[in-house]
Coordinates of C-alpha atoms in Angstrom, one line a residue:
Q267 CA 5.1 -12.2 21.8
A268 CA 2.2 -12.5 19.4
D269 CA -0.4 -9.8 18.9
G270 CA -2.8 -11.5 16.5
A271 CA -5.5 -11.8 19.1
M272 CA -5.6 -8.0 19.4
A273 CA -6.5 -7.5 15.7
L274 CA -8.9 -10.4 15.7
G275 CA -10.7 -9.2 18.8
K276 CA -11.2 -5.8 17.2
R277 CA -12.6 -7.4 14.0
L278 CA -15.0 -9.6 16.1
G279 CA -15.9 -6.9 18.5
R280 CA -14.7 -9.0 21.4
N281 CA -12.3 -8.7 24.3
P282 CA -8.8 -9.6 22.9
R283 CA -7.9 -11.3 26.1
D284 CA -10.9 -13.7 25.7
V285 CA -9.9 -14.3 22.1
A286 CA -6.3 -15.0 23.1
A287 CA -7.5 -17.5 25.7
E288 CA -9.7 -19.3 23.2
I289 CA -6.7 -19.6 20.8
L290 CA -4.6 -21.2 23.6
E291 CA -7.4 -23.7 24.3
A292 CA -7.7 -24.6 20.6
V293 CA -4.0 -25.3 19.8
D294 CA -1.7 -28.1 21.0
L295 CA 1.7 -26.7 21.5
T296 CA 3.2 -29.8 23.0
G297 CA 6.9 -30.0 22.0
V298 CA 6.7 -26.6 20.4
A299 CA 6.3 -24.1 23.3
R300 CA 6.1 -23.9 27.0
D301 CA 5.1 -21.1 29.5
V302 CA 2.4 -19.9 27.2
E303 CA 0.3 -17.1 28.7
V304 CA -2.1 -14.3 27.9
A305 CA -0.5 -11.0 28.9
G306 CA -1.6 -7.3 29.0
P307 CA -4.5 -6.4 26.8
G308 CA -4.4 -9.6 24.8
F309 CA -0.8 -10.5 23.9
L310 CA 0.2 -14.1 23.7
N311 CA 3.6 -14.7 25.4
V312 CA 5.2 -17.9 24.1
T313 CA 8.5 -19.5 25.1
L314 CA 9.5 -21.9 22.3
E315 CA 11.0 -25.3 23.4
A316 CA 14.8 -25.6 23.0
T317 CA 14.4 -28.8 21.0
F318 CA 11.9 -27.2 18.7
L319 CA 14.3 -24.3 18.0
A320 CA 17.2 -26.6 17.5
D321 CA 15.3 -28.7 15.0
L322 CA 14.3 -25.5 13.1
A323 CA 17.9 -24.3 13.1
G324 CA 19.0 -27.6 11.7
E325 CA 16.4 -27.6 9.0
T326 CA 17.3 -24.0 8.0
W327 CA 21.0 -24.9 7.8
A328 CA 20.2 -27.8 5.5
D329 CA 18.0 -25.6 3.3
E330 CA 19.9 -23.8 0.5
R331 CA 17.2 -21.1 0.6
L332 CA 17.7 -20.6 4.4
G333 CA 13.9 -21.0 4.9
L334 CA 13.1 -18.2 2.4
E335 CA 10.4 -19.9 0.2
P336 CA 9.1 -18.2 -3.0
D337 CA 5.9 -16.3 -2.7
A338 CA 2.8 -18.4 -3.4
A339 CA 1.8 -16.2 -6.4
S340 CA 4.5 -15.1 -8.7
Q341 CA 4.1 -11.6 -10.2
R342 CA 5.8 -9.8 -13.1
L343 CA 7.4 -6.6 -11.7
V344 CA 8.7 -3.7 -13.8
I345 CA 11.3 -1.7 -11.8
D346 CA 12.2 1.7 -13.3
Y347 CA 15.5 2.8 -11.8
S348 CA 18.9 4.6 -12.4
A349 CA 17.9 6.6 -15.5
P350 CA 20.9 8.8 -16.2
N351 CA 21.0 11.2 -19.1
V352 CA 22.9 10.5 -22.3
A353 CA 26.1 12.6 -22.7
K354 CA 25.9 13.6 -19.1
E355 CA 28.0 12.2 -16.2
M356 CA 26.5 9.9 -13.6
H357 CA 26.8 11.8 -10.3
V358 CA 26.1 11.0 -6.7
G359 CA 22.4 11.8 -7.3
H360 CA 22.1 8.7 -9.4
L361 CA 23.5 6.5 -6.6
R362 CA 20.3 6.2 -4.7
S363 CA 18.0 5.2 -7.5
T364 CA 20.5 2.7 -8.8
V365 CA 21.3 0.9 -5.6
I366 CA 17.8 0.9 -4.2
G367 CA 16.4 -0.3 -7.5
D368 CA 19.0 -3.0 -7.8
A369 CA 18.4 -4.2 -4.2
L370 CA 14.6 -4.4 -4.8
A371 CA 15.2 -6.3 -8.1
R372 CA 17.4 -8.9 -6.2
I373 CA 14.9 -9.2 -3.4
H374 CA 11.9 -9.8 -5.6
R375 CA 13.7 -12.3 -7.7
R376 CA 14.7 -14.2 -4.6
L377 CA 11.0 -14.3 -3.7
G378 CA 10.2 -16.0 -7.0
H379 CA 8.9 -13.0 -9.0
E380 CA 9.8 -12.2 -12.6
V381 CA 11.6 -8.8 -12.5
V382 CA 11.8 -6.7 -15.6
P383 CA 14.4 -3.9 -14.9
E384 CA 14.0 -0.8 -17.1
N385 CA 16.6 1.9 -17.3
H386 CA 14.6 4.9 -18.6
V387 CA 17.6 6.9 -19.8
G388 CA 17.2 10.5 -21.0
D389 CA 18.1 10.0 -24.7
W390 CA 15.8 12.6 -26.4
G391 CA 15.0 16.3 -26.3
T392 CA 16.2 19.7 -27.5
P393 CA 19.8 19.4 -26.0
F394 CA 20.6 16.8 -28.6
G395 CA 20.7 19.5 -31.2
M396 CA 23.7 21.1 -29.6
L397 CA 25.3 17.8 -28.7
I398 CA 25.2 16.5 -32.2
E399 CA 26.5 19.8 -33.7
H400 CA 29.4 19.7 -31.2
L401 CA 30.1 16.1 -32.2
V402 CA 30.3 17.3 -35.8
D403 CA 32.6 20.2 -34.9
V404 CA 35.1 18.2 -33.0
G405 CA 34.9 15.2 -35.3
E406 CA 33.3 11.9 -34.8
D407 CA 36.5 10.0 -33.9
A408 CA 37.6 12.7 -31.4
A409 CA 34.1 12.7 -29.8
V410 CA 34.0 9.0 -29.5
A411 CA 37.5 9.0 -27.9
E412 CA 36.4 11.7 -25.4
L413 CA 33.2 9.9 -24.5
S414 CA 34.8 6.4 -24.3
V415 CA 37.0 7.5 -21.4
G416 CA 34.1 8.8 -19.5
D417 CA 34.6 12.5 -20.0
L418 CA 30.9 13.2 -20.5
N419 CA 30.8 16.4 -18.4
R420 CA 33.4 18.1 -20.5
F421 CA 31.7 17.1 -23.7
Y422 CA 28.3 18.4 -22.5
Q423 CA 29.9 21.6 -21.1
D424 CA 31.8 22.3 -24.3
A425 CA 28.6 21.9 -26.3
R426 CA 26.7 24.2 -24.0
A427 CA 29.5 26.8 -24.2
S428 CA 29.4 26.8 -28.0
F429 CA 25.6 27.1 -27.9
D430 CA 25.7 30.1 -25.5
A431 CA 28.6 31.8 -27.3
S432 CA 27.6 31.5 -31.0
D433 CA 24.4 32.5 -32.7
G434 CA 25.5 30.4 -35.7
F435 CA 26.0 27.3 -33.6
K436 CA 22.7 28.0 -31.8
E437 CA 20.8 28.1 -35.1
R438 CA 22.5 24.9 -36.4
A439 CA 21.6 23.2 -33.1
R440 CA 18.0 24.1 -33.5
E441 CA 17.9 22.9 -37.1
R442 CA 19.5 19.7 -36.0
V443 CA 16.7 19.1 -33.5
V444 CA 14.1 19.5 -36.3
R445 CA 16.0 17.0 -38.4
L446 CA 16.4 14.6 -35.5
Q447 CA 12.6 14.7 -34.8
A448 CA 11.9 14.3 -38.5
G449 CA 14.0 11.1 -38.6
D450 CA 16.9 12.4 -40.9
A451 CA 19.1 9.3 -41.4
E452 CA 22.5 11.0 -40.8
T453 CA 21.3 12.9 -37.8
V454 CA 19.8 9.8 -36.3
R455 CA 23.1 8.0 -36.9
L456 CA 25.0 10.7 -35.1
W457 CA 22.5 10.6 -32.2
R458 CA 23.0 6.9 -32.0
V459 CA 26.8 7.4 -31.6
L460 CA 26.1 9.6 -28.5
V461 CA 23.6 7.1 -27.1
D462 CA 25.8 4.1 -27.7
Q463 CA 29.0 5.7 -26.2
S464 CA 27.0 6.9 -23.2
A465 CA 25.5 3.5 -22.6
A466 CA 28.9 1.9 -22.8
Y467 CA 30.2 4.3 -20.1
F468 CA 27.1 3.8 -17.9
Q469 CA 27.8 0.0 -18.1
V470 CA 31.4 0.6 -16.8
V471 CA 29.9 2.4 -13.8
Y472 CA 27.3 -0.2 -13.2
D473 CA 29.9 -3.0 -13.3
R474 CA 32.1 -1.1 -10.9
L475 CA 29.1 -0.5 -8.6
G476 CA 28.1 -4.1 -8.8
V477 CA 24.5 -3.7 -10.0
L478 CA 22.8 -6.1 -12.4
L479 CA 21.7 -3.6 -15.1
T480 CA 22.9 -4.3 -18.6
P481 CA 22.6 -2.5 -22.0
D482 CA 19.5 -4.7 -22.7
D483 CA 17.7 -3.1 -19.8
I484 CA 17.9 0.4 -21.4
V485 CA 14.4 1.6 -22.6
G486 CA 15.0 5.3 -23.2
E487 CA 12.6 8.1 -23.7
S488 CA 13.0 7.8 -27.5
F489 CA 11.5 4.3 -27.4
Y490 CA 8.1 5.9 -26.8
N491 CA 8.2 8.7 -29.4
D492 CA 6.0 6.9 -31.9
A493 CA 3.4 6.3 -29.2
L494 CA 3.0 9.9 -28.1
P495 CA 0.4 11.0 -30.8
G496 CA -1.7 8.0 -29.9
V497 CA -1.7 9.1 -26.2
V498 CA -3.0 12.5 -27.0
D499 CA -5.6 11.2 -29.5
D500 CA -6.9 8.6 -27.1
L501 CA -7.1 11.1 -24.2
R502 CA -9.1 13.4 -26.5
A503 CA -11.4 10.6 -27.6
L504 CA -12.0 9.8 -23.9
G505 CA -13.0 13.4 -23.3
L506 CA -10.2 13.9 -20.8
L507 CA -8.3 16.6 -22.7
T508 CA -8.9 20.3 -22.0
L509 CA -7.3 23.2 -23.9
D510 CA -5.7 25.5 -21.3
D511 CA -3.8 28.6 -22.5
G512 CA -3.0 26.9 -25.8
A513 CA -1.8 23.7 -24.1
E514 CA -3.6 20.4 -24.1
C515 CA -4.0 19.3 -20.5
V516 CA -5.8 16.8 -18.2
F517 CA -7.3 18.0 -14.9
P518 CA -7.4 14.9 -12.7
P519 CA -9.7 15.3 -9.7
G520 CA -8.2 16.0 -6.4
F521 CA -5.1 17.9 -7.6
T522 CA -5.0 21.6 -6.9
G523 CA -2.4 24.4 -6.9
R524 CA -1.4 26.5 -4.0
D525 CA -4.2 28.9 -4.6
G526 CA -6.7 26.0 -4.6
S527 CA -7.4 26.1 -8.4
P528 CA -7.4 22.8 -10.3
Q529 CA -3.9 21.6 -11.3
P530 CA -3.3 20.8 -15.0
M531 CA -1.1 18.0 -16.2
I532 CA 0.3 19.3 -19.5
V533 CA 0.3 16.6 -22.2
R534 CA 1.2 18.8 -25.2
N535 CA 2.4 22.3 -24.9
R536 CA 1.2 25.3 -27.0
N537 CA 4.0 24.8 -29.5
G538 CA 2.9 21.2 -30.2
G539 CA 5.7 19.6 -28.2
Y540 CA 4.9 16.6 -26.0
G541 CA 5.5 17.0 -22.3
Y542 CA 7.1 14.5 -19.9
A543 CA 3.6 13.4 -18.9
A544 CA 2.9 12.2 -22.4
T545 CA 6.0 10.0 -22.3
D546 CA 5.2 8.7 -18.9
L547 CA 1.6 7.8 -19.9
A548 CA 3.0 6.0 -23.0
T549 CA 5.4 4.2 -20.7
I550 CA 2.6 2.9 -18.5
R551 CA 0.6 1.7 -21.5
H552 CA 3.6 -0.2 -22.8
R553 CA 4.4 -1.7 -19.4
V554 CA 0.8 -2.9 -18.9
D555 CA -0.2 -3.9 -22.4
D556 CA 3.1 -5.2 -23.8
T557 CA 5.2 -6.2 -20.8
H558 CA 2.1 -7.4 -18.9
A559 CA 3.3 -6.0 -15.5
D560 CA 1.4 -6.8 -12.4
R561 CA 3.3 -4.2 -10.4
I562 CA 5.4 -1.2 -11.5
L563 CA 7.9 0.4 -9.1
Y564 CA 9.3 3.8 -10.0
V565 CA 12.5 4.3 -8.0
V566 CA 12.6 8.1 -8.5
G567 CA 13.4 11.0 -6.2
A568 CA 10.9 12.6 -3.9
P569 CA 10.6 15.8 -6.0
Q570 CA 8.7 13.8 -8.6
R571 CA 6.0 12.8 -6.1
D572 CA 3.2 15.1 -7.3
H573 CA 4.0 14.5 -11.0
L574 CA 3.9 10.8 -10.7
A575 CA 0.8 10.9 -8.6
M576 CA -0.9 12.9 -11.4
V577 CA 0.4 10.5 -14.1
F578 CA -1.0 7.5 -12.2
A579 CA -4.3 9.2 -11.7
V580 CA -4.7 10.1 -15.3
A581 CA -3.7 6.6 -16.4
R582 CA -6.4 5.2 -14.1
L583 CA -9.0 7.6 -15.5
A584 CA -8.0 6.5 -19.1
G585 CA -8.2 2.8 -18.2
W586 CA -4.6 2.3 -19.0
L587 CA -3.7 1.3 -15.4
P588 CA -6.3 -1.3 -14.5
D589 CA -7.3 -2.1 -10.9
G590 CA -5.3 -5.3 -11.0
V591 CA -2.0 -3.5 -11.6
T592 CA -0.3 -1.4 -9.0
A593 CA 2.0 1.5 -9.8
E594 CA 4.1 2.7 -6.8
H595 CA 6.5 5.6 -6.4
V596 CA 9.5 4.4 -4.5
Q597 CA 10.7 7.8 -3.5
F598 CA 13.9 8.7 -1.9
G599 CA 15.6 11.8 -0.3
N600 CA 18.8 13.6 -1.1
V601 CA 22.4 12.8 -0.4
L602 CA 23.8 15.7 1.7
G603 CA 27.3 16.9 2.5
A604 CA 28.7 17.5 6.0
D605 CA 27.2 21.0 5.9
G606 CA 23.7 19.6 5.5
K607 CA 23.4 20.9 2.0
M608 CA 23.3 18.9 -1.3
F609 CA 26.5 16.9 -1.6
K610 CA 28.8 18.8 -4.0
T611 CA 32.5 19.3 -4.8
R612 CA 34.3 22.2 -3.3
S613 CA 33.7 24.1 -6.5
G614 CA 30.0 23.5 -6.2
A615 CA 29.8 20.9 -9.0
S616 CA 28.0 17.6 -8.7
V617 CA 30.2 14.8 -7.4
R618 CA 31.0 12.2 -10.2
L619 CA 29.9 8.8 -9.1
V620 CA 33.1 7.1 -10.4
D621 CA 35.3 9.6 -8.4
L622 CA 33.3 8.8 -5.3
L623 CA 33.7 5.0 -5.8
D624 CA 37.5 5.4 -6.5
E625 CA 38.0 7.3 -3.3
A626 CA 36.0 4.7 -1.3
V627 CA 38.1 1.9 -2.6
A628 CA 41.3 3.7 -1.9
R629 CA 40.3 4.5 1.6
A630 CA 39.2 0.9 2.1
E631 CA 42.5 -0.5 0.9
A632 CA 44.4 1.8 3.3
A633 CA 42.3 0.6 6.2
I634 CA 42.6 -3.1 5.2
S635 CA 46.4 -2.7 4.8
E636 CA 46.6 -1.4 8.4
R637 CA 44.3 -4.1 9.9
N638 CA 45.7 -7.1 8.0
P639 CA 49.1 -6.6 6.5
D640 CA 49.2 -10.2 5.5
L641 CA 46.5 -9.6 2.9
V642 CA 48.4 -8.5 -0.2
G643 CA 48.3 -8.3 -4.0
D644 CA 45.3 -9.2 -6.0
E645 CA 43.4 -10.5 -2.9
R646 CA 43.9 -7.2 -1.1
A647 CA 42.8 -5.3 -4.1
A648 CA 39.7 -7.4 -4.5
V649 CA 38.8 -7.1 -0.8
A650 CA 39.3 -3.4 -1.0
R651 CA 36.9 -3.1 -3.9
A652 CA 34.3 -5.2 -2.1
V653 CA 34.6 -3.2 1.1
G654 CA 34.8 0.2 -0.5
I655 CA 31.9 -0.2 -2.9
G656 CA 30.0 -2.1 -0.3
A657 CA 30.4 0.7 2.3
V658 CA 29.0 3.2 -0.1
K659 CA 26.0 1.0 -1.1
Y660 CA 25.2 -0.1 2.5
A661 CA 25.3 3.5 3.8
D662 CA 22.7 4.4 1.2
L663 CA 20.5 1.4 1.6
A664 CA 20.7 1.4 5.5
S665 CA 19.2 4.9 5.5
D666 CA 15.4 5.1 5.4
R667 CA 15.0 5.9 1.7
V668 CA 12.4 8.6 2.2
K669 CA 14.9 10.7 4.3
D670 CA 18.0 12.6 3.4
Y671 CA 21.3 11.3 4.6
V672 CA 24.8 12.7 5.1
F673 CA 27.5 11.2 3.0
D674 CA 30.4 10.6 5.3
F675 CA 33.4 8.4 4.3
D676 CA 34.7 8.0 7.8
R677 CA 31.4 6.8 9.1
M678 CA 30.5 4.5 6.3
L679 CA 33.9 2.9 6.2
A680 CA 34.0 2.3 10.0
F681 CA 34.3 -1.3 11.3
E682 CA 31.8 -0.7 14.0
G683 CA 28.2 0.3 14.0
S684 CA 25.7 -0.4 11.2
T685 CA 28.1 -0.3 8.3
G686 CA 29.0 -2.5 5.4
P687 CA 32.5 -3.2 6.6
Y688 CA 31.1 -4.3 10.0
L689 CA 28.9 -6.8 8.4
Q690 CA 31.5 -8.0 6.0
Y691 CA 34.0 -8.4 8.8
A692 CA 31.5 -10.3 10.9
H693 CA 31.1 -12.7 7.9
A694 CA 34.9 -13.0 7.4
R695 CA 35.5 -13.6 11.1
I696 CA 33.1 -16.5 11.1
R697 CA 34.8 -18.0 8.1
S698 CA 38.1 -17.7 9.9
I699 CA 36.8 -20.0 12.6
F700 CA 36.5 -22.8 10.1
R701 CA 39.9 -22.1 8.7
R702 CA 41.5 -22.1 12.2
G703 CA 39.7 -25.3 13.2
E704 CA 40.3 -26.9 9.8
V705 CA 36.6 -27.7 9.6
D706 CA 34.7 -28.3 6.4
P707 CA 31.2 -26.7 6.9
A708 CA 29.7 -29.3 4.4
A709 CA 30.7 -32.1 6.8
L710 CA 28.7 -30.7 9.7
D711 CA 25.7 -32.6 11.1
V712 CA 22.2 -31.2 10.6
G713 CA 21.1 -32.6 13.9
A714 CA 24.0 -31.3 15.9
V715 CA 22.4 -28.1 17.2
V716 CA 21.6 -27.8 20.9
V717 CA 19.9 -24.7 22.3
G718 CA 21.1 -24.5 25.9
E719 CA 22.6 -21.1 26.6
P720 CA 20.6 -17.9 26.4
Q721 CA 22.9 -16.6 23.7
E722 CA 22.3 -19.7 21.6
R723 CA 18.6 -19.2 21.9
A724 CA 18.9 -15.6 20.9
L725 CA 21.0 -16.4 17.9
V726 CA 18.7 -19.1 16.6
L727 CA 15.7 -16.8 17.0
A728 CA 17.6 -14.1 15.1
L729 CA 18.5 -16.5 12.3
L730 CA 14.9 -17.7 11.9
G731 CA 13.9 -14.1 11.3
F732 CA 15.7 -13.9 7.9
P733 CA 12.6 -14.8 5.7
A734 CA 10.4 -12.2 7.5
A735 CA 13.0 -9.5 7.1
V736 CA 13.4 -10.1 3.4
R737 CA 9.6 -10.2 2.9
H738 CA 9.2 -7.0 4.9
A739 CA 11.7 -5.2 2.7
A740 CA 9.9 -6.4 -0.4
E741 CA 6.4 -5.5 0.7
T742 CA 7.4 -2.0 1.8
S743 CA 10.1 -1.3 -0.8
H744 CA 12.4 -0.4 2.2
P745 CA 15.8 -2.1 1.9
H746 CA 16.8 -0.5 5.2
R747 CA 14.6 -3.1 6.9
L748 CA 16.9 -5.8 5.7
C749 CA 20.0 -3.8 6.6
G750 CA 18.7 -3.4 10.2
Y751 CA 18.0 -7.1 10.4
L752 CA 21.6 -8.0 9.3
F753 CA 23.1 -5.6 11.8
D754 CA 21.1 -7.0 14.6
L755 CA 22.1 -10.5 13.5
A756 CA 25.8 -9.6 13.5
Q757 CA 25.5 -8.1 17.0
T758 CA 23.6 -11.1 18.3
F759 CA 26.3 -13.4 16.9
T760 CA 29.0 -11.3 18.6
S761 CA 27.2 -11.8 21.9
F762 CA 27.0 -15.5 21.2
Y763 CA 30.6 -15.8 20.3
E764 CA 31.8 -14.0 23.4
A765 CA 29.7 -16.1 25.7
C766 CA 29.8 -19.5 24.0
P767 CA 33.2 -21.0 23.0
V768 CA 33.1 -22.7 19.7
L769 CA 36.4 -24.4 18.8
R770 CA 37.2 -24.7 22.5
A771 CA 33.7 -25.9 23.6
D772 CA 33.4 -28.2 26.6
D773 CA 32.7 -31.2 24.5
E774 CA 32.5 -32.4 20.9
A775 CA 28.7 -32.3 20.7
T776 CA 28.5 -28.7 21.8
R777 CA 31.3 -27.8 19.5
A778 CA 29.5 -29.4 16.5
G779 CA 26.3 -27.7 17.3
R780 CA 27.9 -24.3 17.6
L781 CA 29.7 -24.7 14.4
V782 CA 26.4 -25.3 12.6
L783 CA 25.1 -22.0 14.1
C784 CA 28.3 -20.3 13.0
D785 CA 28.0 -21.5 9.4
L786 CA 24.3 -20.7 9.3
T787 CA 25.1 -17.2 10.5
A788 CA 27.8 -16.7 7.9
R789 CA 25.5 -18.0 5.1
T790 CA 22.6 -15.7 6.3
L791 CA 24.9 -12.7 6.4
S792 CA 26.2 -13.5 2.9
A793 CA 22.8 -14.1 1.5
G794 CA 21.4 -10.9 3.0
L795 CA 24.4 -8.8 1.7
D796 CA 24.0 -10.4 -1.7
L797 CA 20.3 -9.2 -1.8
L798 CA 21.7 -5.7 -1.2
G799 CA 24.2 -6.2 -4.0
I800 CA 27.2 -6.3 -1.5
E801 CA 30.0 -8.9 -1.6
A802 CA 30.9 -10.9 1.5
P803 CA 34.7 -11.6 1.5
E804 CA 36.0 -14.8 3.0
R805 CA 39.0 -12.9 4.5
M806 CA 39.5 -9.3 5.4

């Protein structure tokens, strides 16, 4: 069913049914469609010809891109995501930004765009005074050993404990911050030890999670330090700065507090320190002027909505975010526990991301051992990693990102419903058809497809929807749209497989055509999962 005549009728000020009728008169659908009619207020109901569908399915099967062509105009996209803090553990709160950003990067690359991932790590600020002093106290070698095994929480907590317990340590920490900001060589070297060790640990987590971020993608807060005075000076020269209670602020139009008074965006506080807004403005200038971004995506939690909206507004006022460049907040909700509250450990601490991933893999291995005892050794371990990590990522990505979701191992590792394991199993089951039949997919005939049964028609229509699903996810920055498509495709294939024998088809021609549809489904599932950063095992 097509609804284009509805929108066109509204634009032309005409009855949509009349517009739909004219469309039908103007196009020749011979060999493409039959039973074409105008329905309801102006819908076009079209039944595509079986031969037309079969030809499209064959063409898609022969196409390495599965019908997903690059966008006509390539853009340069900067995607800001993950952004953990140096010398702090990555926790479950970092999961959403990391996997959503990674999926969007993969999708936009597949559509032919140049993606510049930026990991805006928190590598600057007053806490580094106490962290560097704690490093000095425990010794550089001991600190490196502690950080290299991923014990970032303990390192940070011990530094905080010393800061809270000792006035002498507190004073040293404050002096160290001054030296760091002044560029003292030894202090900067010690700071770099913390940054490098943290970055190495982050990479271990990224590799385990299966995301594409590398150390080269890190562009931390410190990168913009030298640009901050220029941000303030230029805002002042533009007449946008206002002194408010000793702080230098910008009051962008349309932003008010709860009492209705104008809302300030603090650029530099009364003590002369630069606020987060100054760094964010410097970041936009760099991404527009130096990286030449056409589109900037900020994959950041919903609580930053108002802050980013103000930053974007001020950047527009200053002319640093021109009309031809879009800046978008790809916001997301929280990860909740079974109690509906923020997901925490029993002691109330944030859940370490590596611990969560380890448990997911262990649970997946137990489930796989029970379902397929013949899968052993390295292969079972590899499949368990793919299923466990994939389950965690899919559960996050399949949730509408603007909403909170409940983290539930049992549900996300289930082999039924919209889960990663269900889709992975659907793919593996299709691949098993070819192993059992001793069929090489590469030897199939592109012209073999025949669309006769209703389930064959439904499957072909579902397969042809892959490009639209990917584009929809890209345009809206909603990966759950692609997840929904893949789940529907897997369900449609199940209905097809139950109704249409493949290896035991009535004749060789029918068998060959259905094998093409099976292979196309497996490749589409694999391609879709890959865009989500999830592996598709051949066996499970």
